[in-house]
Amino acid sequence: MAIKILHLEDLSPDAELISRVLKKSGLDFEVCLVDTKQEYESALASFSPDIILSDHSLPAFDSLGALTLLKEKKINIPFILITSAMSEEFAVEVMKHGADDYILKDRLHRLPNSVKSALE
């Protein structure tokens, strides 16, 4: 059965790269790509994802907002932050807010195992 991934990302080349990395690893998945808070909220309800992959900063929304929304709605699904650059302090903060993992975009080779671990 395909994993349902809700992907919060505003750059289509990054979204495509992430999908390629996951496909190459052999994961069977379906993606719902969103880049606004409204689309994110709608997809949480209608798409029923198994896992969320989120960029940190989007034009009008960010990963902490996305995590907070999950907690407010009492939705308990894995959340992995995927970002270009991040300080160690920020990474710790995101993990404290409930993220299951974080992956730097220049280390995407870690993503498939992170997704598998988060879903177990």
Protein backbone atom coordinates (compact mmCIF):
# COMPACT_ATOMS: atom_id res chain seq x y z
CA MET A 1 0.00 0.00 0.00
CA ALA A 2 1.35 3.42 -0.93
CA ILE A 3 2.47 5.81 1.81
CA LYS A 4 0.49 9.07 1.67
CA ILE A 5 2.93 11.98 1.98
CA LEU A 6 1.78 15.53 2.59
CA HIS A 7 4.68 17.68 1.35
CA LEU A 8 4.80 21.33 2.38
CA GLU A 9 7.24 22.94 -0.08
CA ASP A 10 7.18 26.09 -2.21
CA LEU A 11 10.03 25.27 -4.63
CA SER A 12 9.02 22.72 -7.25
CA PRO A 13 12.66 21.71 -8.08
CA ASP A 14 13.15 20.81 -4.39
CA ALA A 15 9.85 18.89 -4.31
CA GLU A 16 10.85 16.96 -7.44
CA LEU A 17 14.31 16.17 -6.02
CA ILE A 18 12.77 14.84 -2.80
CA SER A 19 10.32 12.67 -4.77
CA ARG A 20 13.19 11.30 -6.89
CA VAL A 21 15.21 10.41 -3.78
CA LEU A 22 12.23 8.55 -2.30
CA LYS A 23 11.42 6.74 -5.58
CA LYS A 24 15.06 5.69 -6.00
CA SER A 25 14.93 4.09 -2.54
CA GLY A 26 12.01 1.92 -3.61
CA LEU A 27 9.35 3.54 -1.43
CA ASP A 28 5.80 3.26 -2.77
CA PHE A 29 4.13 6.62 -2.13
CA GLU A 30 1.61 9.19 -3.23
CA VAL A 31 2.35 12.91 -2.69
CA CYS A 32 0.09 15.85 -2.05
CA LEU A 33 2.21 18.98 -2.57
CA VAL A 34 1.03 22.18 -0.87
CA ASP A 35 2.63 25.55 -0.19
CA THR A 36 0.07 27.56 1.83
CA LYS A 37 -1.52 27.22 5.25
CA GLN A 38 -4.98 26.89 3.64
CA GLU A 39 -3.86 24.07 1.32
CA TYR A 40 -2.08 22.37 4.23
CA GLU A 41 -5.19 22.45 6.44
CA SER A 42 -7.37 21.21 3.59
CA ALA A 43 -4.96 18.35 2.77
CA LEU A 44 -4.81 17.28 6.43
CA ALA A 45 -8.57 16.74 6.29
CA SER A 46 -9.10 15.43 2.76
CA PHE A 47 -5.84 13.61 1.90
CA SER A 48 -5.35 11.91 5.32
CA PRO A 49 -1.55 11.70 5.11
CA ASP A 50 0.57 9.03 6.78
CA ILE A 51 3.51 11.43 7.13
CA ILE A 52 4.34 15.10 6.59
CA LEU A 53 7.52 16.41 4.99
CA SER A 54 7.94 20.14 5.47
CA ASP A 55 10.32 22.80 4.27
CA HIS A 56 10.97 25.32 7.03
CA SER A 57 10.26 28.64 5.40
CA LEU A 58 7.56 29.33 2.88
CA PRO A 59 6.32 32.78 1.83
CA ALA A 60 3.43 32.94 4.33
CA PHE A 61 3.84 29.85 6.53
CA ASP A 62 6.60 27.83 8.20
CA SER A 63 7.33 24.43 9.69
CA LEU A 64 6.69 25.56 13.27
CA GLY A 65 3.25 26.83 12.21
CA ALA A 66 2.59 23.51 10.48
CA LEU A 67 3.65 21.57 13.60
CA THR A 68 1.58 23.79 15.88
CA LEU A 69 -1.47 23.23 13.71
CA LEU A 70 -1.02 19.45 13.96
CA LYS A 71 -0.86 19.67 17.76
CA GLU A 72 -3.91 21.97 17.95
CA LYS A 73 -5.92 19.54 15.82
CA LYS A 74 -4.59 16.62 17.90
CA ILE A 75 -3.35 14.87 14.76
CA ASN A 76 -0.58 12.44 15.59
CA ILE A 77 1.36 11.64 12.43
CA PRO A 78 5.11 11.77 11.79
CA PHE A 79 6.56 15.14 10.78
CA ILE A 80 9.98 15.50 9.15
CA LEU A 81 11.53 18.90 8.56
CA ILE A 82 13.57 19.22 5.36
CA THR A 83 15.51 22.45 5.07
CA SER A 84 18.51 24.07 3.39
CA ALA A 85 20.28 25.33 6.46
CA MET A 86 19.57 25.24 10.14
CA SER A 87 21.41 26.01 13.33
CA GLU A 88 21.70 23.27 15.90
CA GLU A 89 19.64 25.41 18.31
CA PHE A 90 16.82 25.69 15.79
CA ALA A 91 16.92 21.94 15.10
CA VAL A 92 16.56 21.27 18.84
CA GLU A 93 13.65 23.74 19.00
CA VAL A 94 11.83 22.01 16.13
CA MET A 95 12.34 18.62 17.75
CA LYS A 96 10.94 20.00 21.04
CA HIS A 97 7.87 21.17 19.11
CA GLY A 98 7.27 17.58 18.01
CA ALA A 99 9.14 16.97 14.76
CA ASP A 100 10.25 13.37 14.35
CA ASP A 101 13.41 14.27 12.45
CA TYR A 102 15.07 16.93 10.38
CA ILE A 103 17.03 16.51 7.17
CA LEU A 104 19.27 19.05 5.50
CA LYS A 105 18.61 19.34 1.76
CA ASP A 106 22.27 18.60 1.02
CA ARG A 107 21.92 15.28 2.91
CA LEU A 108 18.77 13.90 1.32
CA HIS A 109 20.28 10.40 1.19
CA ARG A 110 19.10 10.15 4.85
CA LEU A 111 15.45 10.83 3.95
CA PRO A 112 14.21 7.35 2.94
CA ASN A 113 15.46 5.78 6.19
CA SER A 114 14.07 8.68 8.20
CA VAL A 115 10.63 8.21 6.58
CA LYS A 116 10.71 4.45 7.24
CA SER A 117 11.76 4.94 10.87
CA ALA A 118 9.13 7.61 11.51
CA LEU A 119 6.38 5.37 10.15
CA GLU A 120 7.34 2.35 12.28
